[in-house]
mmCIF file of C-alpha atoms in Angstrom:
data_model
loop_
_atom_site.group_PDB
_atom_site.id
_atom_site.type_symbol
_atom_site.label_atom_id
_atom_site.label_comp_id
_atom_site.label_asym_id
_atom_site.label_seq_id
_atom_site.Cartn_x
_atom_site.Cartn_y
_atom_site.Cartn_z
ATOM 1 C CA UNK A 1 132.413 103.541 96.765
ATOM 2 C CA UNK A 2 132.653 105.339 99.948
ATOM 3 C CA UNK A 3 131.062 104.713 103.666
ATOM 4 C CA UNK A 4 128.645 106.434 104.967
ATOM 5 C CA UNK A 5 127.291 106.608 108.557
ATOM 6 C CA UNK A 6 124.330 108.452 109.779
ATOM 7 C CA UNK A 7 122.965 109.492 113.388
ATOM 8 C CA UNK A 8 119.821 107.253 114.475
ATOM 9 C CA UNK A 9 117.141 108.692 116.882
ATOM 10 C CA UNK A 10 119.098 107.748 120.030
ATOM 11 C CA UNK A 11 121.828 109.867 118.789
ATOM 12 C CA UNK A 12 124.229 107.011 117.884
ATOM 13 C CA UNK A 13 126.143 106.230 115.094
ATOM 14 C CA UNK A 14 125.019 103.860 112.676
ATOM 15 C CA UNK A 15 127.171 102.319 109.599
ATOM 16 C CA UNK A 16 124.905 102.776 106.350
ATOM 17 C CA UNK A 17 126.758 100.467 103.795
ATOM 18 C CA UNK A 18 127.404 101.897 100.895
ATOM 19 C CA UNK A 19 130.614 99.454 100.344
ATOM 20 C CA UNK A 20 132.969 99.252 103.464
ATOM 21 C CA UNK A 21 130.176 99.516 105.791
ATOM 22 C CA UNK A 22 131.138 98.628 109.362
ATOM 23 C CA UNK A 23 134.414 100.865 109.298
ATOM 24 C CA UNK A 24 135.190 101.791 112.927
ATOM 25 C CA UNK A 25 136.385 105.403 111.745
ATOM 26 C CA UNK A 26 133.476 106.801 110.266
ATOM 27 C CA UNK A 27 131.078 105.196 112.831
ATOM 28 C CA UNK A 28 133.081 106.698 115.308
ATOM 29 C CA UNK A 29 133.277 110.204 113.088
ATOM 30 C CA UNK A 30 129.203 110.277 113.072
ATOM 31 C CA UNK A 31 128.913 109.735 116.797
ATOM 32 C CA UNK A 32 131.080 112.988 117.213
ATOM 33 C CA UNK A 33 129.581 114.716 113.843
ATOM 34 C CA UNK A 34 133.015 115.068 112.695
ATOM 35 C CA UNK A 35 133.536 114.173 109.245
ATOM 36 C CA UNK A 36 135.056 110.783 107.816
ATOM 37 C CA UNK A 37 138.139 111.038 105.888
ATOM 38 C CA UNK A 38 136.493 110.058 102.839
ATOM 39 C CA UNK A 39 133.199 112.400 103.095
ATOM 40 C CA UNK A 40 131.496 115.372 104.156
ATOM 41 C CA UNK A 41 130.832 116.693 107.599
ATOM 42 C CA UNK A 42 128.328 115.083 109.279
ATOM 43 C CA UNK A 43 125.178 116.914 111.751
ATOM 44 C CA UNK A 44 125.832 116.413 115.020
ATOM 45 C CA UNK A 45 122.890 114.516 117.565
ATOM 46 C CA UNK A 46 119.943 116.899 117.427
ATOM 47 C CA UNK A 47 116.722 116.532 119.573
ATOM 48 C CA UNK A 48 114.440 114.058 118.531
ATOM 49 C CA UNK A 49 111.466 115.873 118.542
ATOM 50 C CA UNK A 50 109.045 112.804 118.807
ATOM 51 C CA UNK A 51 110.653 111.292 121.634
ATOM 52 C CA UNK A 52 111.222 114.883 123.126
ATOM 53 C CA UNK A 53 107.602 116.590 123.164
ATOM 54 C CA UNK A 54 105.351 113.159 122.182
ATOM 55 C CA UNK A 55 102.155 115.573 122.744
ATOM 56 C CA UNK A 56 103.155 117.979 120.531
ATOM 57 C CA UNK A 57 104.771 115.952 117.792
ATOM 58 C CA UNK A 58 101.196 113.525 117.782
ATOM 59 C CA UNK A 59 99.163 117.131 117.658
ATOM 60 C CA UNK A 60 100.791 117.733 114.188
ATOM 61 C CA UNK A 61 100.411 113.926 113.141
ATOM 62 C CA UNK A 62 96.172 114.364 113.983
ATOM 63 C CA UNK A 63 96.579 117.852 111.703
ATOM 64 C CA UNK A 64 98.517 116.799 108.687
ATOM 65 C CA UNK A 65 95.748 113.385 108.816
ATOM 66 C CA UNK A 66 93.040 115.690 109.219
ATOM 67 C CA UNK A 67 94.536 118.165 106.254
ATOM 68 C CA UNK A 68 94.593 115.236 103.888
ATOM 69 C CA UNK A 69 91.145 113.879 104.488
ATOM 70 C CA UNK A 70 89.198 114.028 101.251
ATOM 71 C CA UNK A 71 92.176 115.630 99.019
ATOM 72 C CA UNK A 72 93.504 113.931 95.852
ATOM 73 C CA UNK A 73 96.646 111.953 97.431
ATOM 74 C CA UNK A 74 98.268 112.844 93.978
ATOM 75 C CA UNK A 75 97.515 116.397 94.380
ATOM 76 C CA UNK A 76 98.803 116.029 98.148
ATOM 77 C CA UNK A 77 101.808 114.932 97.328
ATOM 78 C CA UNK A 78 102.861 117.884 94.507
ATOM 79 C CA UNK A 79 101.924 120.135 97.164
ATOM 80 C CA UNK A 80 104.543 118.252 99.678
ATOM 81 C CA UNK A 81 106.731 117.867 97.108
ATOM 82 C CA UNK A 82 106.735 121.773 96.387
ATOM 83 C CA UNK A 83 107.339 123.299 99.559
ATOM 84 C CA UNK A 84 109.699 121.003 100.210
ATOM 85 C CA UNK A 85 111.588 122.503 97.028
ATOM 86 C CA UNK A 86 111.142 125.662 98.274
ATOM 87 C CA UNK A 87 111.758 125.392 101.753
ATOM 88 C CA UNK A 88 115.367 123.193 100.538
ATOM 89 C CA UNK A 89 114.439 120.337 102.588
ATOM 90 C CA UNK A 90 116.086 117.255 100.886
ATOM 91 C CA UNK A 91 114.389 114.939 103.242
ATOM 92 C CA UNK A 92 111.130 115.687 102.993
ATOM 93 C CA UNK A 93 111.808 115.941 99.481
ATOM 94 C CA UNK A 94 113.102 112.433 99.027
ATOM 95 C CA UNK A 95 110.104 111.265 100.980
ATOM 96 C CA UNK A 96 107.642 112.858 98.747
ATOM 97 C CA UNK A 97 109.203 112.361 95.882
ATOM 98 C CA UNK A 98 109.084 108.571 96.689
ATOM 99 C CA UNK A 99 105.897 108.530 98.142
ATOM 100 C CA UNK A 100 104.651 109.979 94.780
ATOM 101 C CA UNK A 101 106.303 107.277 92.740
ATOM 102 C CA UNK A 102 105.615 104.178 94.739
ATOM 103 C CA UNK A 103 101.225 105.882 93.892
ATOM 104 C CA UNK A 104 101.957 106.034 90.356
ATOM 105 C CA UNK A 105 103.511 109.430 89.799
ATOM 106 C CA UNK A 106 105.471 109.681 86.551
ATOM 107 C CA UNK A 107 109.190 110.755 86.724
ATOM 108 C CA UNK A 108 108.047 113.009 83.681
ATOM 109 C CA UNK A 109 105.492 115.239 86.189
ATOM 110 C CA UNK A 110 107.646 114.730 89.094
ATOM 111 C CA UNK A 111 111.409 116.903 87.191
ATOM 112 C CA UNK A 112 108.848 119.363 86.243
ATOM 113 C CA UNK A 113 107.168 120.245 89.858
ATOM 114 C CA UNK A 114 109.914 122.788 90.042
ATOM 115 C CA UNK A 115 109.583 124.593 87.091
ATOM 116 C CA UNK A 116 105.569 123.991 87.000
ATOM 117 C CA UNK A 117 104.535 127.536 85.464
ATOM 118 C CA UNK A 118 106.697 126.818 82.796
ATOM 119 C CA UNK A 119 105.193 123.351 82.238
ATOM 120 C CA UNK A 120 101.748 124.078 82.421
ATOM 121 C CA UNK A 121 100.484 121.321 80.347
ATOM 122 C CA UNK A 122 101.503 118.727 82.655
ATOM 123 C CA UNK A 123 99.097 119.382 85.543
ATOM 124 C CA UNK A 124 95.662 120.081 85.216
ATOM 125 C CA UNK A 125 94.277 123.721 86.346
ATOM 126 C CA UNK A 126 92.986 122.833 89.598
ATOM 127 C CA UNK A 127 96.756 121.622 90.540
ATOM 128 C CA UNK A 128 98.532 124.429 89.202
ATOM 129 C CA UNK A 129 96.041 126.617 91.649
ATOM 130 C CA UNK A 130 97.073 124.310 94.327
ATOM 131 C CA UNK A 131 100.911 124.500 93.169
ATOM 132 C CA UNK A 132 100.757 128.628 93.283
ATOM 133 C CA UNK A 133 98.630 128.528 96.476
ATOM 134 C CA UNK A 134 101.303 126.494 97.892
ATOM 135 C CA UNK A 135 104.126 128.805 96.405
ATOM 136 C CA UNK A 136 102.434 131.882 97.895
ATOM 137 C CA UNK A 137 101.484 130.238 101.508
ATOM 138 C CA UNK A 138 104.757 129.135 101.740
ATOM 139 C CA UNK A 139 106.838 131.975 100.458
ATOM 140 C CA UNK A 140 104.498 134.261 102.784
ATOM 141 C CA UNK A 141 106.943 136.727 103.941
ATOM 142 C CA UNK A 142 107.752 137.500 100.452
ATOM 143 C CA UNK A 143 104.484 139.190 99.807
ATOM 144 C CA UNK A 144 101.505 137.866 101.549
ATOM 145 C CA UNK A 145 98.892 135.821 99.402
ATOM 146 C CA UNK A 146 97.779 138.025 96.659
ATOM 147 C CA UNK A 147 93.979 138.090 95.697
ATOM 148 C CA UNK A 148 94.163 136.181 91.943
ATOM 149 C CA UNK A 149 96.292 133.750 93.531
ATOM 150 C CA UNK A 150 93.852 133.234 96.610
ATOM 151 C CA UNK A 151 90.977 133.793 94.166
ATOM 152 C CA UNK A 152 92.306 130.958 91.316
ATOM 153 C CA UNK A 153 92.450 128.024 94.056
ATOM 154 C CA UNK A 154 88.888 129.257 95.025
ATOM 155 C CA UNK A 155 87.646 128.564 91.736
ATOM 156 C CA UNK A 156 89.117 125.387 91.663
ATOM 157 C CA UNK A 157 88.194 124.175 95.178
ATOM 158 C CA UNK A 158 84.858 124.456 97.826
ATOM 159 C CA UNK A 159 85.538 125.920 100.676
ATOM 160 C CA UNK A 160 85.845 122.835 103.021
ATOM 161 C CA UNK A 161 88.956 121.465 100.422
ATOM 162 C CA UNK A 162 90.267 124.737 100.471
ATOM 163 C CA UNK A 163 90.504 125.003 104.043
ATOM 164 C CA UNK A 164 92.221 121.594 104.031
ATOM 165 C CA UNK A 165 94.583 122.670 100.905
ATOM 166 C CA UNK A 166 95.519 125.833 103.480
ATOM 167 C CA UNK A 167 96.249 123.100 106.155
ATOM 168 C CA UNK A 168 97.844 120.745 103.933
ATOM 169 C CA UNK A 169 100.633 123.195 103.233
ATOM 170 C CA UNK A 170 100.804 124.592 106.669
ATOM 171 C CA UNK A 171 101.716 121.196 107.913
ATOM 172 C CA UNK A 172 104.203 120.743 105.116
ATOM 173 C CA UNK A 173 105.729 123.991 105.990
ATOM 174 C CA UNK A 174 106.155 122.712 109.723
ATOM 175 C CA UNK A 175 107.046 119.208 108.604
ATOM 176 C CA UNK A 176 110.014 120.926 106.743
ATOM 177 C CA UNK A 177 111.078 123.375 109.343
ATOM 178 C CA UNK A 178 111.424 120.289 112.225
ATOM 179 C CA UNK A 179 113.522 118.406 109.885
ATOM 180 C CA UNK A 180 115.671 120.670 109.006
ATOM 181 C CA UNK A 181 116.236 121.847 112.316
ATOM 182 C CA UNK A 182 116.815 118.232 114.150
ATOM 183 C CA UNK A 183 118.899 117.776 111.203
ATOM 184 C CA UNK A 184 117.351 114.690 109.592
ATOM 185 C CA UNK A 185 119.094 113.257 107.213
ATOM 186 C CA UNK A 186 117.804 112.685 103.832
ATOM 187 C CA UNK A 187 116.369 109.033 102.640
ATOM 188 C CA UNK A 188 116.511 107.549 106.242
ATOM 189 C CA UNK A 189 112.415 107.528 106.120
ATOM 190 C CA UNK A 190 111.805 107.672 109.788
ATOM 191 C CA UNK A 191 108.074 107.475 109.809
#
């Protein structure tokens, strides 16, 4: 087994013990985002962006609540999860992932969020319209939102859920661009 430290909020090191916890080294290694002997290099301090801009960081709290409101929190959560994929933000990723278990996910539906066109018969239609809504939102620059894609979450949801869908995965998309650029690390759950 090998230590591990990670930065906290404040930007200090803490020991995350993983066997040897409490080694002086890699404590001290983290606090300069050097890397321990024994692992990989470690993020420097980065802003944290709730301490930093509180206004700002509580605006996106009230829109991700609001997004939610009324959506199938199982349905909310593939969506999360899926971005995440896509955007290659472990954290978030690890968060939703456990979110979605701890509400009853199955690990079955949970390997195959990735490869979802493929495994079609594990979600229903109206979350494999959500699932290539999200794909195309998120993947924008790629190619816009085409019509039947647009057009198949329609079908599936009124206009007020589909409005919230839209914000769902706009906050998801933000959620994964602050952490990856403060540089959170993945399963330290900071909410």
């Amino acid at each position: 087994m090998t230590n591990s430290a990670q930065i906290n909020e404040a930007g200090t090191a803490n020991a995350g013990d993983t066997g040897n916890a409490g080694n002086s080294a890699n404590v001290a290694s983290a606090a300069r985002g050097t890397a321990p002997a024994d692992g990989p290099a470690l993020r420097s301090p980065r802003v944290n962006f709730a301490q930093a801009a509180p206004k700002a960081f509580r605006a996106l709290i009230g829109f991700d609540a609001a997004a939610r409101e009324g959506l199938d929190p199982a349905l909310v959560e593939l969506v999360q999860i899926r971005s995440s994929q896509l955007n290659k933000c472990a954290y978030c990723l690890h968060m939703h992932t456990s979110d979605a278990r701890k509400a009853g996910e199955s690990e079955e539906r949970l390997h195959m969020v990735a490869v979802w066109e493929e495994a079609a018969h594990f979600f229903t239609a109206k979350e494999r319209a959500a699932l290539a809504l999200t794909e195309a939102v998120t993947l924008v620059a790629q190619g816009g939102v085409p019509d039947e894609v647009y057009d198949r979450a329609a079908a599936h949801f009124d206009d007020a859920e589909l409005a919230r869908l839209l914000a769902l995965i706009f906050t998801i998309n933000t959620w994964n661009r602050l952490a990856l650029s403060t540089g959170k690390v993945p399963g330290t759950d900071e909410r």
